[in-house]
Structures are given as structure tokens and as C-alpha cells.
mmCIF file with all atom_site columns, C-alpha atoms in Angstrom:
data_model
loop_
_atom_site.group_PDB
_atom_site.id
_atom_site.type_symbol
_atom_site.label_atom_id
_atom_site.label_alt_id
_atom_site.label_comp_id
_atom_site.label_asym_id
_atom_site.label_entity_id
_atom_site.label_seq_id
_atom_site.pdbx_PDB_ins_code
_atom_site.Cartn_x
_atom_site.Cartn_y
_atom_site.Cartn_z
_atom_site.occupancy
_atom_site.B_iso_or_equiv
_atom_site.pdbx_formal_charge
_atom_site.auth_seq_id
_atom_site.auth_comp_id
_atom_site.auth_asym_id
_atom_site.auth_atom_id
_atom_site.pdbx_PDB_model_num
ATOM 1   C CA . LYS E 1 1   ? -19.974 -9.994  -14.886 1.00 63.00 ? 1   LYS E CA 1
ATOM 2   C CA . ALA E 1 2   ? -20.469 -8.045  -11.671 1.00 77.00 ? 2   ALA E CA 1
ATOM 3   C CA . GLY E 1 3   ? -17.573 -7.889  -9.264  1.00 93.00 ? 3   GLY E CA 1
ATOM 4   C CA . VAL E 1 4   ? -17.482 -8.277  -5.517  1.00 97.00 ? 4   VAL E CA 1
ATOM 5   C CA . THR E 1 5   ? -19.863 -5.884  -3.794  1.00 97.00 ? 5   THR E CA 1
ATOM 6   C CA . GLN E 1 6   ? -19.386 -4.683  -0.252  1.00 98.00 ? 6   GLN E CA 1
ATOM 7   C CA . THR E 1 7   ? -21.888 -2.604  1.667   1.00 97.00 ? 7   THR E CA 1
ATOM 8   C CA . PRO E 1 8   ? -21.848 -0.124  3.180   1.00 97.00 ? 8   PRO E CA 1
ATOM 9   C CA . ARG E 1 9   ? -18.763 1.666   1.887   1.00 97.00 ? 9   ARG E CA 1
ATOM 10  C CA . TYR E 1 10  ? -18.367 3.819   4.991   1.00 97.00 ? 10  TYR E CA 1
ATOM 11  C CA . LEU E 1 11  ? -19.489 3.468   8.589   1.00 97.00 ? 11  LEU E CA 1
ATOM 12  C CA . ILE E 1 12  ? -18.992 5.515   11.718  1.00 98.00 ? 12  ILE E CA 1
ATOM 13  C CA . LYS E 1 13  ? -19.794 3.781   14.987  1.00 98.00 ? 13  LYS E CA 1
ATOM 14  C CA . THR E 1 14  ? -19.340 4.503   18.673  1.00 98.00 ? 14  THR E CA 1
ATOM 15  C CA . ARG E 1 15  ? -17.266 2.381   21.032  1.00 98.00 ? 15  ARG E CA 1
ATOM 16  C CA . GLY E 1 16  ? -19.300 -0.454  22.496  1.00 98.00 ? 16  GLY E CA 1
ATOM 17  C CA . GLN E 1 17  ? -21.699 -0.683  19.578  1.00 98.00 ? 17  GLN E CA 1
ATOM 18  C CA . GLN E 1 18  ? -21.860 -3.567  17.147  1.00 98.00 ? 18  GLN E CA 1
ATOM 19  C CA . VAL E 1 19  ? -21.678 -3.497  13.357  1.00 98.00 ? 19  VAL E CA 1
ATOM 20  C CA . THR E 1 20  ? -22.563 -5.788  10.449  1.00 98.00 ? 20  THR E CA 1
ATOM 21  C CA . LEU E 1 21  ? -20.806 -5.632  7.107   1.00 98.00 ? 21  LEU E CA 1
ATOM 22  C CA . SER E 1 22  ? -22.017 -7.356  3.956   1.00 98.00 ? 22  SER E CA 1
ATOM 23  C CA . CYS E 1 23  ? -20.241 -8.933  1.010   1.00 98.00 ? 23  CYS E CA 1
ATOM 24  C CA . SER E 1 24  ? -21.791 -10.293 -2.189  1.00 97.00 ? 24  SER E CA 1
ATOM 25  C CA . PRO E 1 25  ? -19.290 -12.423 -4.114  1.00 96.00 ? 25  PRO E CA 1
ATOM 26  C CA . ILE E 1 26  ? -18.971 -12.826 -7.858  1.00 95.00 ? 26  ILE E CA 1
ATOM 27  C CA . SER E 1 27  ? -21.796 -14.920 -9.230  1.00 94.00 ? 27  SER E CA 1
ATOM 28  C CA . GLY E 1 28  ? -20.919 -18.606 -9.003  1.00 92.00 ? 28  GLY E CA 1
ATOM 29  C CA . HIS E 1 29  ? -18.176 -18.114 -6.434  1.00 92.00 ? 29  HIS E CA 1
ATOM 30  C CA . ARG E 1 30  ? -18.646 -20.077 -3.254  1.00 92.00 ? 30  ARG E CA 1
ATOM 31  C CA . SER E 1 31  ? -15.734 -18.866 -1.149  1.00 92.00 ? 31  SER E CA 1
ATOM 32  C CA . VAL E 1 32  ? -15.728 -15.573 0.704   1.00 95.00 ? 32  VAL E CA 1
ATOM 33  C CA . SER E 1 33  ? -12.762 -14.473 2.815   1.00 94.00 ? 33  SER E CA 1
ATOM 34  C CA . TRP E 1 34  ? -12.557 -11.412 5.039   1.00 97.00 ? 34  TRP E CA 1
ATOM 35  C CA . TYR E 1 35  ? -9.463  -9.309  5.739   1.00 97.00 ? 35  TYR E CA 1
ATOM 36  C CA . GLN E 1 36  ? -8.770  -6.342  7.983   1.00 97.00 ? 36  GLN E CA 1
ATOM 37  C CA . GLN E 1 37  ? -6.378  -3.661  6.735   1.00 97.00 ? 37  GLN E CA 1
ATOM 38  C CA . THR E 1 38  ? -4.780  -1.120  9.045   1.00 95.00 ? 38  THR E CA 1
ATOM 39  C CA . PRO E 1 39  ? -1.759  1.144   8.489   1.00 91.00 ? 39  PRO E CA 1
ATOM 40  C CA . GLY E 1 40  ? 0.190   -0.574  11.255  1.00 88.00 ? 40  GLY E CA 1
ATOM 41  C CA . GLN E 1 41  ? -0.608  -4.238  10.669  1.00 91.00 ? 41  GLN E CA 1
ATOM 42  C CA . GLY E 1 42  ? -1.303  -4.290  6.953   1.00 92.00 ? 42  GLY E CA 1
ATOM 43  C CA . LEU E 1 43  ? -3.709  -6.915  5.623   1.00 95.00 ? 43  LEU E CA 1
ATOM 44  C CA . GLN E 1 44  ? -4.676  -9.611  8.111   1.00 94.00 ? 44  GLN E CA 1
ATOM 45  C CA . PHE E 1 45  ? -6.911  -12.608 7.502   1.00 93.00 ? 45  PHE E CA 1
ATOM 46  C CA . LEU E 1 46  ? -10.111 -12.791 9.548   1.00 96.00 ? 46  LEU E CA 1
ATOM 47  C CA . PHE E 1 47  ? -11.954 -15.864 8.271   1.00 92.00 ? 47  PHE E CA 1
ATOM 48  C CA . GLU E 1 48  ? -13.127 -17.765 5.215   1.00 92.00 ? 48  GLU E CA 1
ATOM 49  C CA . TYR E 1 49  ? -16.522 -19.200 4.435   1.00 94.00 ? 49  TYR E CA 1
ATOM 50  C CA . PHE E 1 50  ? -17.183 -21.836 1.816   1.00 91.00 ? 50  PHE E CA 1
ATOM 51  C CA . SER E 1 51  ? -20.605 -23.314 1.113   1.00 91.00 ? 51  SER E CA 1
ATOM 52  C CA . GLU E 1 52  ? -22.014 -21.754 4.296   1.00 94.00 ? 52  GLU E CA 1
ATOM 53  C CA . THR E 1 53  ? -19.304 -23.253 6.514   1.00 93.00 ? 53  THR E CA 1
ATOM 54  C CA . GLN E 1 54  ? -16.468 -21.419 8.192   1.00 92.00 ? 54  GLN E CA 1
ATOM 55  C CA . ARG E 1 55  ? -13.345 -23.164 6.954   1.00 88.00 ? 55  ARG E CA 1
ATOM 56  C CA . ASN E 1 56  ? -10.617 -21.132 8.563   1.00 86.00 ? 56  ASN E CA 1
ATOM 57  C CA . LYS E 1 57  ? -10.223 -18.367 11.087  1.00 91.00 ? 57  LYS E CA 1
ATOM 58  C CA . GLY E 1 58  ? -7.415  -15.912 11.705  1.00 91.00 ? 58  GLY E CA 1
ATOM 59  C CA . ASN E 1 59  ? -6.057  -14.708 15.008  1.00 93.00 ? 59  ASN E CA 1
ATOM 60  C CA . PHE E 1 60  ? -8.823  -12.320 16.017  1.00 96.00 ? 60  PHE E CA 1
ATOM 61  C CA . PRO E 1 61  ? -10.931 -12.207 19.189  1.00 97.00 ? 61  PRO E CA 1
ATOM 62  C CA . GLY E 1 62  ? -14.358 -13.776 19.355  1.00 96.00 ? 62  GLY E CA 1
ATOM 63  C CA . ARG E 1 63  ? -15.956 -10.331 18.919  1.00 97.00 ? 63  ARG E CA 1
ATOM 64  C CA . PHE E 1 64  ? -15.375 -10.878 15.221  1.00 98.00 ? 64  PHE E CA 1
ATOM 65  C CA . SER E 1 65  ? -17.778 -13.349 13.682  1.00 97.00 ? 65  SER E CA 1
ATOM 66  C CA . GLY E 1 66  ? -19.326 -14.076 10.343  1.00 97.00 ? 66  GLY E CA 1
ATOM 67  C CA . ARG E 1 67  ? -21.698 -16.210 8.394   1.00 97.00 ? 67  ARG E CA 1
ATOM 68  C CA . GLN E 1 68  ? -22.502 -17.169 4.841   1.00 97.00 ? 68  GLN E CA 1
ATOM 69  C CA . PHE E 1 69  ? -25.892 -17.657 3.315   1.00 97.00 ? 69  PHE E CA 1
ATOM 70  C CA . SER E 1 70  ? -27.057 -20.203 0.766   1.00 95.00 ? 70  SER E CA 1
ATOM 71  C CA . ASN E 1 71  ? -26.617 -17.648 -2.044  1.00 94.00 ? 71  ASN E CA 1
ATOM 72  C CA . SER E 1 72  ? -22.951 -17.255 -0.953  1.00 95.00 ? 72  SER E CA 1
ATOM 73  C CA . ARG E 1 73  ? -23.444 -13.734 0.363   1.00 97.00 ? 73  ARG E CA 1
ATOM 74  C CA . SER E 1 74  ? -21.539 -13.239 3.571   1.00 98.00 ? 74  SER E CA 1
ATOM 75  C CA . GLU E 1 75  ? -21.848 -10.979 6.572   1.00 98.00 ? 75  GLU E CA 1
ATOM 76  C CA . MET E 1 76  ? -19.251 -10.067 9.135   1.00 98.00 ? 76  MET E CA 1
ATOM 77  C CA . ASN E 1 77  ? -20.204 -8.872  12.593  1.00 98.00 ? 77  ASN E CA 1
ATOM 78  C CA . VAL E 1 78  ? -18.088 -7.061  15.143  1.00 98.00 ? 78  VAL E CA 1
ATOM 79  C CA . SER E 1 79  ? -19.531 -6.685  18.614  1.00 96.00 ? 79  SER E CA 1
ATOM 80  C CA . THR E 1 80  ? -18.477 -4.340  21.410  1.00 97.00 ? 80  THR E CA 1
ATOM 81  C CA . LEU E 1 81  ? -16.489 -2.126  19.077  1.00 98.00 ? 81  LEU E CA 1
ATOM 82  C CA . GLU E 1 82  ? -13.122 -0.767  20.169  1.00 98.00 ? 82  GLU E CA 1
ATOM 83  C CA . LEU E 1 83  ? -11.184 2.175   18.766  1.00 97.00 ? 83  LEU E CA 1
ATOM 84  C CA . GLY E 1 84  ? -8.622  -0.294  17.397  1.00 97.00 ? 84  GLY E CA 1
ATOM 85  C CA . ASP E 1 85  ? -11.269 -1.878  15.181  1.00 98.00 ? 85  ASP E CA 1
ATOM 86  C CA . SER E 1 86  ? -11.136 1.170   12.926  1.00 98.00 ? 86  SER E CA 1
ATOM 87  C CA . ALA E 1 87  ? -9.920  -0.214  9.621   1.00 97.00 ? 87  ALA E CA 1
ATOM 88  C CA . LEU E 1 88  ? -10.703 -1.012  6.017   1.00 97.00 ? 88  LEU E CA 1
ATOM 89  C CA . TYR E 1 89  ? -12.489 -4.365  5.883   1.00 98.00 ? 89  TYR E CA 1
ATOM 90  C CA . LEU E 1 90  ? -12.083 -6.217  2.623   1.00 97.00 ? 90  LEU E CA 1
ATOM 91  C CA . CYS E 1 91  ? -13.747 -9.324  1.363   1.00 97.00 ? 91  CYS E CA 1
ATOM 92  C CA . ALA E 1 92  ? -12.409 -11.617 -1.314  1.00 95.00 ? 92  ALA E CA 1
ATOM 93  C CA . SER E 1 93  ? -14.352 -13.970 -3.544  1.00 94.00 ? 93  SER E CA 1
ATOM 94  C CA . SER E 1 94  ? -13.041 -17.092 -5.256  1.00 90.00 ? 94  SER E CA 1
ATOM 95  C CA . SER E 1 95  ? -14.573 -19.972 -7.128  1.00 86.00 ? 95  SER E CA 1
ATOM 96  C CA . ARG E 1 96  ? -13.039 -22.623 -4.886  1.00 77.00 ? 96  ARG E CA 1
ATOM 97  C CA . ALA E 1 97  ? -11.791 -22.652 -1.317  1.00 71.00 ? 97  ALA E CA 1
ATOM 98  C CA . ILE E 1 98  ? -8.935  -20.187 -1.159  1.00 67.00 ? 98  ILE E CA 1
ATOM 99  C CA . GLN E 1 99  ? -6.466  -22.806 0.072   1.00 64.00 ? 99  GLN E CA 1
ATOM 100 C CA . ARG E 1 100 ? -6.900  -24.640 -3.232  1.00 66.00 ? 100 ARG E CA 1
ATOM 101 C CA . GLY E 1 101 ? -4.874  -21.875 -4.846  1.00 67.00 ? 101 GLY E CA 1
ATOM 102 C CA . THR E 1 102 ? -7.568  -20.260 -6.925  1.00 81.00 ? 102 THR E CA 1
ATOM 103 C CA . GLU E 1 103 ? -7.525  -16.577 -7.888  1.00 87.00 ? 103 GLU E CA 1
ATOM 104 C CA . ALA E 1 104 ? -9.038  -14.164 -5.368  1.00 91.00 ? 104 ALA E CA 1
ATOM 105 C CA . PHE E 1 105 ? -11.031 -11.071 -6.330  1.00 94.00 ? 105 PHE E CA 1
ATOM 106 C CA . PHE E 1 106 ? -11.535 -8.292  -3.822  1.00 96.00 ? 106 PHE E CA 1
ATOM 107 C CA . GLY E 1 107 ? -14.308 -5.809  -3.205  1.00 97.00 ? 107 GLY E CA 1
ATOM 108 C CA . GLN E 1 108 ? -13.867 -2.076  -2.633  1.00 96.00 ? 108 GLN E CA 1
ATOM 109 C CA . GLY E 1 109 ? -13.994 -2.497  1.107   1.00 97.00 ? 109 GLY E CA 1
ATOM 110 C CA . THR E 1 110 ? -15.927 -1.009  3.982   1.00 98.00 ? 110 THR E CA 1
ATOM 111 C CA . ARG E 1 111 ? -14.185 1.790   5.872   1.00 97.00 ? 111 ARG E CA 1
ATOM 112 C CA . LEU E 1 112 ? -15.162 1.471   9.545   1.00 98.00 ? 112 LEU E CA 1
ATOM 113 C CA . THR E 1 113 ? -14.377 4.313   11.904  1.00 98.00 ? 113 THR E CA 1
ATOM 114 C CA . VAL E 1 114 ? -14.963 3.802   15.630  1.00 98.00 ? 114 VAL E CA 1
ATOM 115 C CA . VAL E 1 115 ? -15.200 6.982   17.708  1.00 98.00 ? 115 VAL E CA 1
ATOM 116 C CA . LYS Q 2 1   ? 4.916   -19.356 9.208   1.00 83.00 ? 1   LYS Q CA 1
ATOM 117 C CA . GLN Q 2 2   ? 5.024   -17.554 5.874   1.00 88.00 ? 2   GLN Q CA 1
ATOM 118 C CA . GLU Q 2 3   ? 6.576   -14.086 5.921   1.00 93.00 ? 3   GLU Q CA 1
ATOM 119 C CA . VAL Q 2 4   ? 6.461   -11.781 2.928   1.00 96.00 ? 4   VAL Q CA 1
ATOM 120 C CA . THR Q 2 5   ? 8.787   -8.855  2.355   1.00 97.00 ? 5   THR Q CA 1
ATOM 121 C CA . GLN Q 2 6   ? 8.455   -6.264  -0.367  1.00 97.00 ? 6   GLN Q CA 1
ATOM 122 C CA . ILE Q 2 7   ? 11.308  -4.026  -1.383  1.00 94.00 ? 7   ILE Q CA 1
ATOM 123 C CA . PRO Q 2 8   ? 11.422  -1.104  -1.837  1.00 93.00 ? 8   PRO Q CA 1
ATOM 124 C CA . ALA Q 2 9   ? 8.675   0.197   0.453   1.00 95.00 ? 9   ALA Q CA 1
ATOM 125 C CA . ALA Q 2 10  ? 8.293   3.271   -1.752  1.00 96.00 ? 10  ALA Q CA 1
ATOM 126 C CA . LEU Q 2 11  ? 9.467   4.247   -5.200  1.00 96.00 ? 11  LEU Q CA 1
ATOM 127 C CA . SER Q 2 12  ? 9.240   7.480   -7.196  1.00 97.00 ? 12  SER Q CA 1
ATOM 128 C CA . VAL Q 2 13  ? 10.045  7.493   -10.908 1.00 96.00 ? 13  VAL Q CA 1
ATOM 129 C CA . PRO Q 2 14  ? 9.461   9.782   -13.885 1.00 97.00 ? 14  PRO Q CA 1
ATOM 130 C CA . GLU Q 2 15  ? 6.973   8.727   -16.528 1.00 97.00 ? 15  GLU Q CA 1
ATOM 131 C CA . GLY Q 2 16  ? 8.312   6.300   -19.107 1.00 97.00 ? 16  GLY Q CA 1
ATOM 132 C CA . GLU Q 2 17  ? 10.724  4.430   -16.880 1.00 97.00 ? 17  GLU Q CA 1
ATOM 133 C CA . ASN Q 2 18  ? 10.782  0.657   -16.645 1.00 97.00 ? 18  ASN Q CA 1
ATOM 134 C CA . LEU Q 2 19  ? 10.786  -0.577  -13.063 1.00 95.00 ? 19  LEU Q CA 1
ATOM 135 C CA . VAL Q 2 20  ? 10.965  -3.710  -10.957 1.00 96.00 ? 20  VAL Q CA 1
ATOM 136 C CA . LEU Q 2 21  ? 9.166   -4.416  -7.711  1.00 97.00 ? 21  LEU Q CA 1
ATOM 137 C CA . ASN Q 2 22  ? 10.475  -7.201  -5.517  1.00 97.00 ? 22  ASN Q CA 1
ATOM 138 C CA . CYS Q 2 23  ? 8.702   -9.707  -3.316  1.00 97.00 ? 23  CYS Q CA 1
ATOM 139 C CA . SER Q 2 24  ? 10.370  -12.364 -1.187  1.00 97.00 ? 24  SER Q CA 1
ATOM 140 C CA . PHE Q 2 25  ? 8.747   -15.075 0.889   1.00 96.00 ? 25  PHE Q CA 1
ATOM 141 C CA . THR Q 2 26  ? 10.124  -17.525 3.426   1.00 94.00 ? 26  THR Q CA 1
ATOM 142 C CA . ASP Q 2 27  ? 8.107   -20.683 2.690   1.00 90.00 ? 27  ASP Q CA 1
ATOM 143 C CA . SER Q 2 28  ? 8.555   -21.906 -0.876  1.00 89.00 ? 28  SER Q CA 1
ATOM 144 C CA . ALA Q 2 29  ? 5.770   -24.526 -0.661  1.00 88.00 ? 29  ALA Q CA 1
ATOM 145 C CA . ILE Q 2 30  ? 3.185   -22.406 -2.437  1.00 88.00 ? 30  ILE Q CA 1
ATOM 146 C CA . TYR Q 2 31  ? 0.320   -23.056 -4.855  1.00 86.00 ? 31  TYR Q CA 1
ATOM 147 C CA . ASN Q 2 32  ? 0.659   -19.707 -6.525  1.00 90.00 ? 32  ASN Q CA 1
ATOM 148 C CA . LEU Q 2 33  ? 1.380   -16.048 -5.983  1.00 93.00 ? 33  LEU Q CA 1
ATOM 149 C CA . GLN Q 2 34  ? -0.871  -13.106 -6.786  1.00 95.00 ? 34  GLN Q CA 1
ATOM 150 C CA . TRP Q 2 35  ? 0.085   -9.523  -7.440  1.00 97.00 ? 35  TRP Q CA 1
ATOM 151 C CA . PHE Q 2 36  ? -2.457  -6.861  -6.564  1.00 97.00 ? 36  PHE Q CA 1
ATOM 152 C CA . ARG Q 2 37  ? -2.759  -3.142  -6.985  1.00 98.00 ? 37  ARG Q CA 1
ATOM 153 C CA . GLN Q 2 38  ? -4.445  -0.906  -4.406  1.00 97.00 ? 38  GLN Q CA 1
ATOM 154 C CA . ASP Q 2 39  ? -5.383  2.721   -4.956  1.00 96.00 ? 39  ASP Q CA 1
ATOM 155 C CA . PRO Q 2 40  ? -5.677  4.895   -1.818  1.00 91.00 ? 40  PRO Q CA 1
ATOM 156 C CA . GLY Q 2 41  ? -8.717  3.955   0.251   1.00 88.00 ? 41  GLY Q CA 1
ATOM 157 C CA . LYS Q 2 42  ? -9.870  1.410   -2.299  1.00 91.00 ? 42  LYS Q CA 1
ATOM 158 C CA . GLY Q 2 43  ? -9.987  -2.350  -2.590  1.00 94.00 ? 43  GLY Q CA 1
ATOM 159 C CA . LEU Q 2 44  ? -7.450  -4.641  -4.222  1.00 96.00 ? 44  LEU Q CA 1
ATOM 160 C CA . THR Q 2 45  ? -7.347  -5.225  -7.951  1.00 96.00 ? 45  THR Q CA 1
ATOM 161 C CA . SER Q 2 46  ? -5.863  -8.528  -9.062  1.00 95.00 ? 46  SER Q CA 1
ATOM 162 C CA . LEU Q 2 47  ? -3.094  -7.930  -11.601 1.00 97.00 ? 47  LEU Q CA 1
ATOM 163 C CA . LEU Q 2 48  ? -1.497  -11.301 -12.181 1.00 95.00 ? 48  LEU Q CA 1
ATOM 164 C CA . LEU Q 2 49  ? -1.760  -14.809 -10.805 1.00 93.00 ? 49  LEU Q CA 1
ATOM 165 C CA . ILE Q 2 50  ? 1.316   -16.928 -11.325 1.00 93.00 ? 50  ILE Q CA 1
ATOM 166 C CA . GLN Q 2 51  ? 1.104   -20.648 -10.594 1.00 89.00 ? 51  GLN Q CA 1
ATOM 167 C CA . SER Q 2 52  ? 3.925   -22.432 -8.803  1.00 88.00 ? 52  SER Q CA 1
ATOM 168 C CA . SER Q 2 53  ? 4.690   -24.395 -11.979 1.00 89.00 ? 53  SER Q CA 1
ATOM 169 C CA . GLN Q 2 54  ? 5.075   -21.204 -14.031 1.00 91.00 ? 54  GLN Q CA 1
ATOM 170 C CA . ARG Q 2 55  ? 8.136   -19.008 -14.336 1.00 93.00 ? 55  ARG Q CA 1
ATOM 171 C CA . GLU Q 2 56  ? 6.423   -15.948 -15.818 1.00 95.00 ? 56  GLU Q CA 1
ATOM 172 C CA . GLN Q 2 57  ? 3.036   -14.410 -16.438 1.00 95.00 ? 57  GLN Q CA 1
ATOM 173 C CA . THR Q 2 58  ? 2.339   -11.361 -18.585 1.00 96.00 ? 58  THR Q CA 1
ATOM 174 C CA . SER Q 2 59  ? -0.532  -8.924  -18.894 1.00 95.00 ? 59  SER Q CA 1
ATOM 175 C CA . GLY Q 2 60  ? -0.038  -5.860  -21.050 1.00 97.00 ? 60  GLY Q CA 1
ATOM 176 C CA . ARG Q 2 61  ? 2.857   -3.793  -19.673 1.00 97.00 ? 61  ARG Q CA 1
ATOM 177 C CA . LEU Q 2 62  ? 3.117   -6.040  -16.612 1.00 98.00 ? 62  LEU Q CA 1
ATOM 178 C CA . ASN Q 2 63  ? 5.286   -9.105  -16.280 1.00 97.00 ? 63  ASN Q CA 1
ATOM 179 C CA . ALA Q 2 64  ? 5.572   -11.208 -13.145 1.00 97.00 ? 64  ALA Q CA 1
ATOM 180 C CA . SER Q 2 65  ? 8.258   -13.798 -12.605 1.00 97.00 ? 65  SER Q CA 1
ATOM 181 C CA . LEU Q 2 66  ? 8.452   -16.455 -9.939  1.00 96.00 ? 66  LEU Q CA 1
ATOM 182 C CA . ASP Q 2 67  ? 11.453  -18.311 -8.586  1.00 95.00 ? 67  ASP Q CA 1
ATOM 183 C CA . LYS Q 2 68  ? 9.854   -20.612 -6.059  1.00 92.00 ? 68  LYS Q CA 1
ATOM 184 C CA . SER Q 2 69  ? 13.047  -22.286 -4.928  1.00 91.00 ? 69  SER Q CA 1
ATOM 185 C CA . SER Q 2 70  ? 14.616  -19.004 -3.893  1.00 94.00 ? 70  SER Q CA 1
ATOM 186 C CA . GLY Q 2 71  ? 11.358  -17.568 -2.562  1.00 94.00 ? 71  GLY Q CA 1
ATOM 187 C CA . ARG Q 2 72  ? 11.247  -14.579 -4.893  1.00 96.00 ? 72  ARG Q CA 1
ATOM 188 C CA . SER Q 2 73  ? 8.886   -12.921 -7.288  1.00 97.00 ? 73  SER Q CA 1
ATOM 189 C CA . THR Q 2 74  ? 9.315   -9.730  -9.281  1.00 97.00 ? 74  THR Q CA 1
ATOM 190 C CA . LEU Q 2 75  ? 6.786   -7.492  -10.960 1.00 97.00 ? 75  LEU Q CA 1
ATOM 191 C CA . TYR Q 2 76  ? 8.153   -5.671  -13.967 1.00 97.00 ? 76  TYR Q CA 1
ATOM 192 C CA . ILE Q 2 77  ? 6.275   -2.585  -15.184 1.00 97.00 ? 77  ILE Q CA 1
ATOM 193 C CA . ALA Q 2 78  ? 7.269   -1.328  -18.611 1.00 98.00 ? 78  ALA Q CA 1
ATOM 194 C CA . ALA Q 2 79  ? 6.979   2.289   -19.723 1.00 97.00 ? 79  ALA Q CA 1
ATOM 195 C CA . SER Q 2 80  ? 5.429   3.506   -16.471 1.00 97.00 ? 80  SER Q CA 1
ATOM 196 C CA . GLN Q 2 81  ? 2.568   6.023   -16.560 1.00 97.00 ? 81  GLN Q CA 1
ATOM 197 C CA . PRO Q 2 82  ? 1.117   8.358   -13.890 1.00 97.00 ? 82  PRO Q CA 1
ATOM 198 C CA . GLY Q 2 83  ? -1.931  6.088   -13.775 1.00 97.00 ? 83  GLY Q CA 1
ATOM 199 C CA . ASP Q 2 84  ? 0.324   3.315   -12.463 1.00 98.00 ? 84  ASP Q CA 1
ATOM 200 C CA . SER Q 2 85  ? 0.719   5.231   -9.189  1.00 98.00 ? 85  SER Q CA 1
ATOM 201 C CA . ALA Q 2 86  ? -0.634  2.955   -6.462  1.00 98.00 ? 86  ALA Q CA 1
ATOM 202 C CA . THR Q 2 87  ? 0.471   0.459   -3.839  1.00 97.00 ? 87  THR Q CA 1
ATOM 203 C CA . TYR Q 2 88  ? 1.451   -2.935  -5.188  1.00 98.00 ? 88  TYR Q CA 1
ATOM 204 C CA . LEU Q 2 89  ? 1.011   -6.001  -2.997  1.00 97.00 ? 89  LEU Q CA 1
ATOM 205 C CA . CYS Q 2 90  ? 2.157   -9.567  -3.458  1.00 96.00 ? 90  CYS Q CA 1
ATOM 206 C CA . ALA Q 2 91  ? 0.504   -12.525 -1.764  1.00 95.00 ? 91  ALA Q CA 1
ATOM 207 C CA . PRO Q 2 92  ? 1.623   -16.133 -1.954  1.00 92.00 ? 92  PRO Q CA 1
ATOM 208 C CA . MET Q 2 93  ? -0.837  -18.910 -1.215  1.00 88.00 ? 93  MET Q CA 1
ATOM 209 C CA . ASN Q 2 94  ? 0.798   -21.642 0.878   1.00 82.00 ? 94  ASN Q CA 1
ATOM 210 C CA . GLN Q 2 95  ? 0.047   -25.277 0.157   1.00 78.00 ? 95  GLN Q CA 1
ATOM 211 C CA . ALA Q 2 96  ? -0.363  -25.782 3.877   1.00 70.00 ? 96  ALA Q CA 1
ATOM 212 C CA . GLY Q 2 97  ? -1.957  -22.408 4.436   1.00 68.00 ? 97  GLY Q CA 1
ATOM 213 C CA . THR Q 2 98  ? -5.447  -21.170 4.900   1.00 73.00 ? 98  THR Q CA 1
ATOM 214 C CA . ALA Q 2 99  ? -5.259  -17.632 3.559   1.00 83.00 ? 99  ALA Q CA 1
ATOM 215 C CA . LEU Q 2 100 ? -3.328  -15.264 1.388   1.00 88.00 ? 100 LEU Q CA 1
ATOM 216 C CA . ILE Q 2 101 ? -0.394  -13.745 3.264   1.00 90.00 ? 101 ILE Q CA 1
ATOM 217 C CA . PHE Q 2 102 ? 0.359   -10.210 2.222   1.00 94.00 ? 102 PHE Q CA 1
ATOM 218 C CA . GLY Q 2 103 ? 3.482   -8.132  2.220   1.00 92.00 ? 103 GLY Q CA 1
ATOM 219 C CA . LYS Q 2 104 ? 3.329   -4.486  3.318   1.00 94.00 ? 104 LYS Q CA 1
ATOM 220 C CA . GLY Q 2 105 ? 3.477   -3.408  -0.308  1.00 96.00 ? 105 GLY Q CA 1
ATOM 221 C CA . THR Q 2 106 ? 5.476   -1.046  -2.480  1.00 97.00 ? 106 THR Q CA 1
ATOM 222 C CA . THR Q 2 107 ? 3.983   2.405   -2.960  1.00 97.00 ? 107 THR Q CA 1
ATOM 223 C CA . LEU Q 2 108 ? 4.762   3.632   -6.458  1.00 98.00 ? 108 LEU Q CA 1
ATOM 224 C CA . SER Q 2 109 ? 4.550   7.228   -7.585  1.00 97.00 ? 109 SER Q CA 1
ATOM 225 C CA . VAL Q 2 110 ? 5.001   8.028   -11.282 1.00 97.00 ? 110 VAL Q CA 1
ATOM 226 C CA . SER Q 2 111 ? 5.381   11.701  -12.131 1.00 96.00 ? 111 SER Q CA 1
ATOM 227 C CA . SER Q 2 112 ? 4.535   13.239  -15.488 1.00 94.00 ? 112 SER Q CA 1
#
């Protein structure tokens, strides 16, 4: 069974640009969560999508947005990039909404560098 | 608000040693707790999921225990190998929460 797939693996963008990251969950999983990982802040929750609906959102500015498609694939968008957005972005897939306590499986991440 | 602390932050051991990684959390109302492994620059690999009703969970050389009432979990690694070198993260899932809350991790280095 294929795991969680994130594309692209690496991105370099310029300040002010926007970026879209993609996550394909494990087949049959309907929940996709996004996390940002930085050396200073560690892993921080961005948002969760379940059955095409955003269920929960972390404490991030409105420049961070996402969506989920009917096939459960999810995209995350960051507009007006800032240097501080440089991070490893991870998505997690689970069969039920993450707050139901089901096991989460992570992708390999997208390394975003903003210059 | 759930806070997760992992001690020690870093650990270096020779190959073959048994070791214990510690995780403490402030809110004991959890569904479960997951232990993950992260290699440098890579994603997270789920190691063990221990439900709030369980005391222990085992997978190969790994054993995780959970004491919900005291807000503690330990990950025991038996007969450590250089391939075990990675950062280990614990993440409880609150009953009233909306996301996994992660500790800063323990970075393990096993020398041959």
C-alpha cells in the first residue's frame, strides 16, 4: 500500500511569491493534516481537512490556506512568502478525523526555502 | 493547553546499549500517544501508537509504556544499533484537542 506522497520535495522561492504544496494521502484515508517544522518552533499544526472540509486550523496567518479535493488529495498554499516561512512542511494522513485518536502517517515533507 | 517535554534532548550511546527516552505531558485527558522517528531532513515514521487504555505497546526492539495519570510515556529501545540514530518524537492526542502536539524530540546517536 502506497504511503503519503508529498510533492515537490524541494522548493526555492523568492520573498513575495506564492507557493502551492501537494499531499496525496494513503488510499482510503479521508483526513489530511498539515504541519510546519522549523528548528526554533518544532512541529506546529497548520490545519486539517476531512472530507473536503477544513475541520481545524492552527495559529497561523491567513496567508496560509489549503483545500482538499474529492479524492482526498490536499493542497496547501502560502501567499506573499516571507523569509520566516522557510521550513519543512509535512502532511499527515489518517483514516478518520485526527481528533478521533486514529493513527497518523506522515509524508516525507516539502522543504521550502524562501530567499 | 497541552505541553509536551522530552528528556533528554540528546543522547549518545555505544552500540548494544539498552536505552530509555522520556516524554511527559501536562494534560492527561488523551485518546492515545504516538511515538515517531525522524531522520535528518525527512518525514516522520510512526513507530508505536499506544491507546489511553493500554499500559504498553511493543514492536520488535521497541517498547512504549504509558502512565496517563502521571502524564508520562517512555520509549525503551533494546540492543541499540547505529541505524537507530535519529530524532524521536512523542505526540499525545488530546480528547479535547484538534491536532497532535509534539515535543521537541530526543536526538539519539548510536556509535559502532
